C-alpha positions as MATLAB code, in Angstrom:
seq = 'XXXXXXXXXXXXXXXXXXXXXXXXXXXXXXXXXXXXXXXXXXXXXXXXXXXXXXXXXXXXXXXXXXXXXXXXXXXXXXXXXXXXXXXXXXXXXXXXXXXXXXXXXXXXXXXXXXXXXXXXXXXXXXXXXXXXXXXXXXXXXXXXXXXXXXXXXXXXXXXXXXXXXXXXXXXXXXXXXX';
ca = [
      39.699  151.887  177.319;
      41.046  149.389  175.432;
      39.147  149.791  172.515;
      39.918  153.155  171.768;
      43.575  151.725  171.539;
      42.670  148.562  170.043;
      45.036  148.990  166.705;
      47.901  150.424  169.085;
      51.054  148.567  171.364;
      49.682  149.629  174.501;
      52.069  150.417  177.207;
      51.027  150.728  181.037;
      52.528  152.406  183.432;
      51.035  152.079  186.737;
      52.126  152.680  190.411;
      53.759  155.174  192.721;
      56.248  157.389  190.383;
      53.863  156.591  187.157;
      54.087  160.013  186.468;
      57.827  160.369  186.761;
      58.465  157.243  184.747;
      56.131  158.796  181.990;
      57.378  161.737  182.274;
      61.307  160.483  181.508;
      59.908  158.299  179.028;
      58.142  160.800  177.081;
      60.881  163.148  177.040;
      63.475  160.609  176.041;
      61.327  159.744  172.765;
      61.237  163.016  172.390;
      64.461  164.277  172.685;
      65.548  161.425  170.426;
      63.208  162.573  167.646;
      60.412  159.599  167.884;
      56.863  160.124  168.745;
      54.460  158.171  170.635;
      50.664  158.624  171.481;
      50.580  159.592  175.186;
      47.582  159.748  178.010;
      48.627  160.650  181.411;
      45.758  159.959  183.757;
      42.814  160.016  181.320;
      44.258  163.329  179.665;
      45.558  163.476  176.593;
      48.694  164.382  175.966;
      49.615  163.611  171.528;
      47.480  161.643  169.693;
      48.602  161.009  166.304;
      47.866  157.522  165.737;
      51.496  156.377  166.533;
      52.131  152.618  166.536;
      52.661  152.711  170.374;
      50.476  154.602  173.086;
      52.029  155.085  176.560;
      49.751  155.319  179.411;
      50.006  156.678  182.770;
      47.377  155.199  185.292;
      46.201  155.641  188.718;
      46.766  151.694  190.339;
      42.973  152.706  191.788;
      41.459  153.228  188.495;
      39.022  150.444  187.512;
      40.032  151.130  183.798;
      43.364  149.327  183.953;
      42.314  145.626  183.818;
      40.228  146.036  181.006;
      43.463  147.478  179.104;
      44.956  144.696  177.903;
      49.122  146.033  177.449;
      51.514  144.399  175.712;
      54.069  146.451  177.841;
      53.094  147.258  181.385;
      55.840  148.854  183.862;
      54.453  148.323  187.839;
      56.460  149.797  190.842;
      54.298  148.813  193.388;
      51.536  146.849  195.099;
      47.574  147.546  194.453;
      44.942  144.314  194.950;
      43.999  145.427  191.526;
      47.211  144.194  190.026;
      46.716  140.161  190.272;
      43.334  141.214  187.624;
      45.583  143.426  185.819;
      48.926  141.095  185.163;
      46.380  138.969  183.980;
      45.088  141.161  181.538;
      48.456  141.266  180.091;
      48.809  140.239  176.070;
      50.109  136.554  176.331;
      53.672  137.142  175.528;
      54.172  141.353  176.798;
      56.511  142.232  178.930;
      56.191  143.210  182.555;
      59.095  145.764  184.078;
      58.688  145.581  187.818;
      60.210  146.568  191.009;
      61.844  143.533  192.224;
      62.105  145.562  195.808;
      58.520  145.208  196.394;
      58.350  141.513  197.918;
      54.435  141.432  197.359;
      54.525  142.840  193.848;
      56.852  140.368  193.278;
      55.067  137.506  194.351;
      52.186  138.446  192.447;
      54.510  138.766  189.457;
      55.922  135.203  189.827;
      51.924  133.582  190.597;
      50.563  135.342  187.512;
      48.561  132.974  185.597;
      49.178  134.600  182.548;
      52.718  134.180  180.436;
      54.454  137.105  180.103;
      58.517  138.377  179.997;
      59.574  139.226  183.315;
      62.062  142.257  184.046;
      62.453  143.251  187.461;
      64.434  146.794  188.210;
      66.053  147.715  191.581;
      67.603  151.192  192.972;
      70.266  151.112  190.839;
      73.843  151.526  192.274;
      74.621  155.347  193.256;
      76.527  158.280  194.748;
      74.466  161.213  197.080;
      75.540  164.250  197.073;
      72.876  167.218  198.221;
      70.681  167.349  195.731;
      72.586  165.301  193.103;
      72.864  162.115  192.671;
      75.501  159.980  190.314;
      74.146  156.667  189.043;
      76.301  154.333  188.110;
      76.317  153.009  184.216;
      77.934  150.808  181.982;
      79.017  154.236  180.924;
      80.734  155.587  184.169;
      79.146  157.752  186.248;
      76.014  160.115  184.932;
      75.242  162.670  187.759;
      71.900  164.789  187.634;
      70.109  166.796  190.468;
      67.733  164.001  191.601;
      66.846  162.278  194.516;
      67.243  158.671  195.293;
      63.917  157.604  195.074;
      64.255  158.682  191.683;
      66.795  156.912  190.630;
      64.567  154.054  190.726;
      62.341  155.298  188.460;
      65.008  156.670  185.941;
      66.052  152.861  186.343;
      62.215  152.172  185.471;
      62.330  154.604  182.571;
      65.657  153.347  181.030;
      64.006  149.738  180.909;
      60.948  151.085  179.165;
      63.040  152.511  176.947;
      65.210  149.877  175.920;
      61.435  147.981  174.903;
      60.748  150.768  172.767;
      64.183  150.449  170.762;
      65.855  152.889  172.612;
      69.632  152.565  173.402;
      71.273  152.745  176.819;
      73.818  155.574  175.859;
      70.740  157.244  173.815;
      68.531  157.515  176.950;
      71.472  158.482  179.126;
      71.938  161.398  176.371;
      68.501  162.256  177.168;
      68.252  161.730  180.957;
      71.701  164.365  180.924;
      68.619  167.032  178.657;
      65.905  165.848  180.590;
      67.934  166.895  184.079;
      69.297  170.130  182.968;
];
């Protein structure tokens, strides 16, 4: 798999809520005018030989070690990922659920040397089906659930890595939620 990205950034995205993360992601970039080179699950989403490629994998897939991102985002365990933080470019950057205690400890025992940037649920309001997170910004509310809101926290990370601002993804998550 690698290969066929070999002159790309690849970014990973792997775990329960892949999709959604993706998903946001995607959107955000694409609200905000930029394009990126997308797969989702071994389909093919753009491919316009962007600088960055964002992939959405199943943790099961045997593909994902032989990968090789730059920027992986991991929300939870799989006893593929010890193979697959290790396949890691020297110097990427993992985004990773710091609530996951054995994700975590195979985060901090990776051999490899990689920028480490864990997420939690971030702080927020229920209400039904809405939820208000709480930003820098004051309070954004969307109709979302709380498990969610941990991937929007996932998503907003990713982002940032990609050069997006926190008030610019906010803008988008407000589209994105509509």
């Amino acid at each position: 798999m690698k290969n066929q990205y070999k002159q790309q950034t690849r970014v990973a995205v792997v775990g329960e809520g892949s999709e959604h993360i993706f998903n946001l992601t995607l959107s955000t970039l694409d609200f905000l005018g930029k394009t990126i080179d997308a797969v989702k699950f071994d389909e093919t989403i753009s491919h316009n030989q962007n600088d960055f490629v964002l992939l959405a994998l199943d943790k099961n897939n045997d593909n994902i070690c032989s990968l090789e991102p730059t920027i992986a985002v991991v929300t939870d365990y799989s006893e593929h990922y010890p193979d697959f933080l290790n396949s890691i470019t020297s110097g990427g950057i993992v985004i990773y659920n710091q609530e996951n205690e054995k994700l975590t400890k195979a985060i901090q025992s990776a051999e490899k040397y990689f920028r480490k940037i864990p997420f939690t649920t971030p702080d927020h309001q229920e209400n039904g089906e809405m939820i208000s997170l709480e930003t820098d910004l004051g309070l954004i509310s969307i109709k979302s659930s709380t498990q969610n809101a941990q991937y929007i926290e996932a998503a907003r990370l990713l982002c940032q890595q990609l050069g997006i601002q926190e008030e610019e993804f906010y803008e988008a998550l407000l589209h994105f939620a509509s």
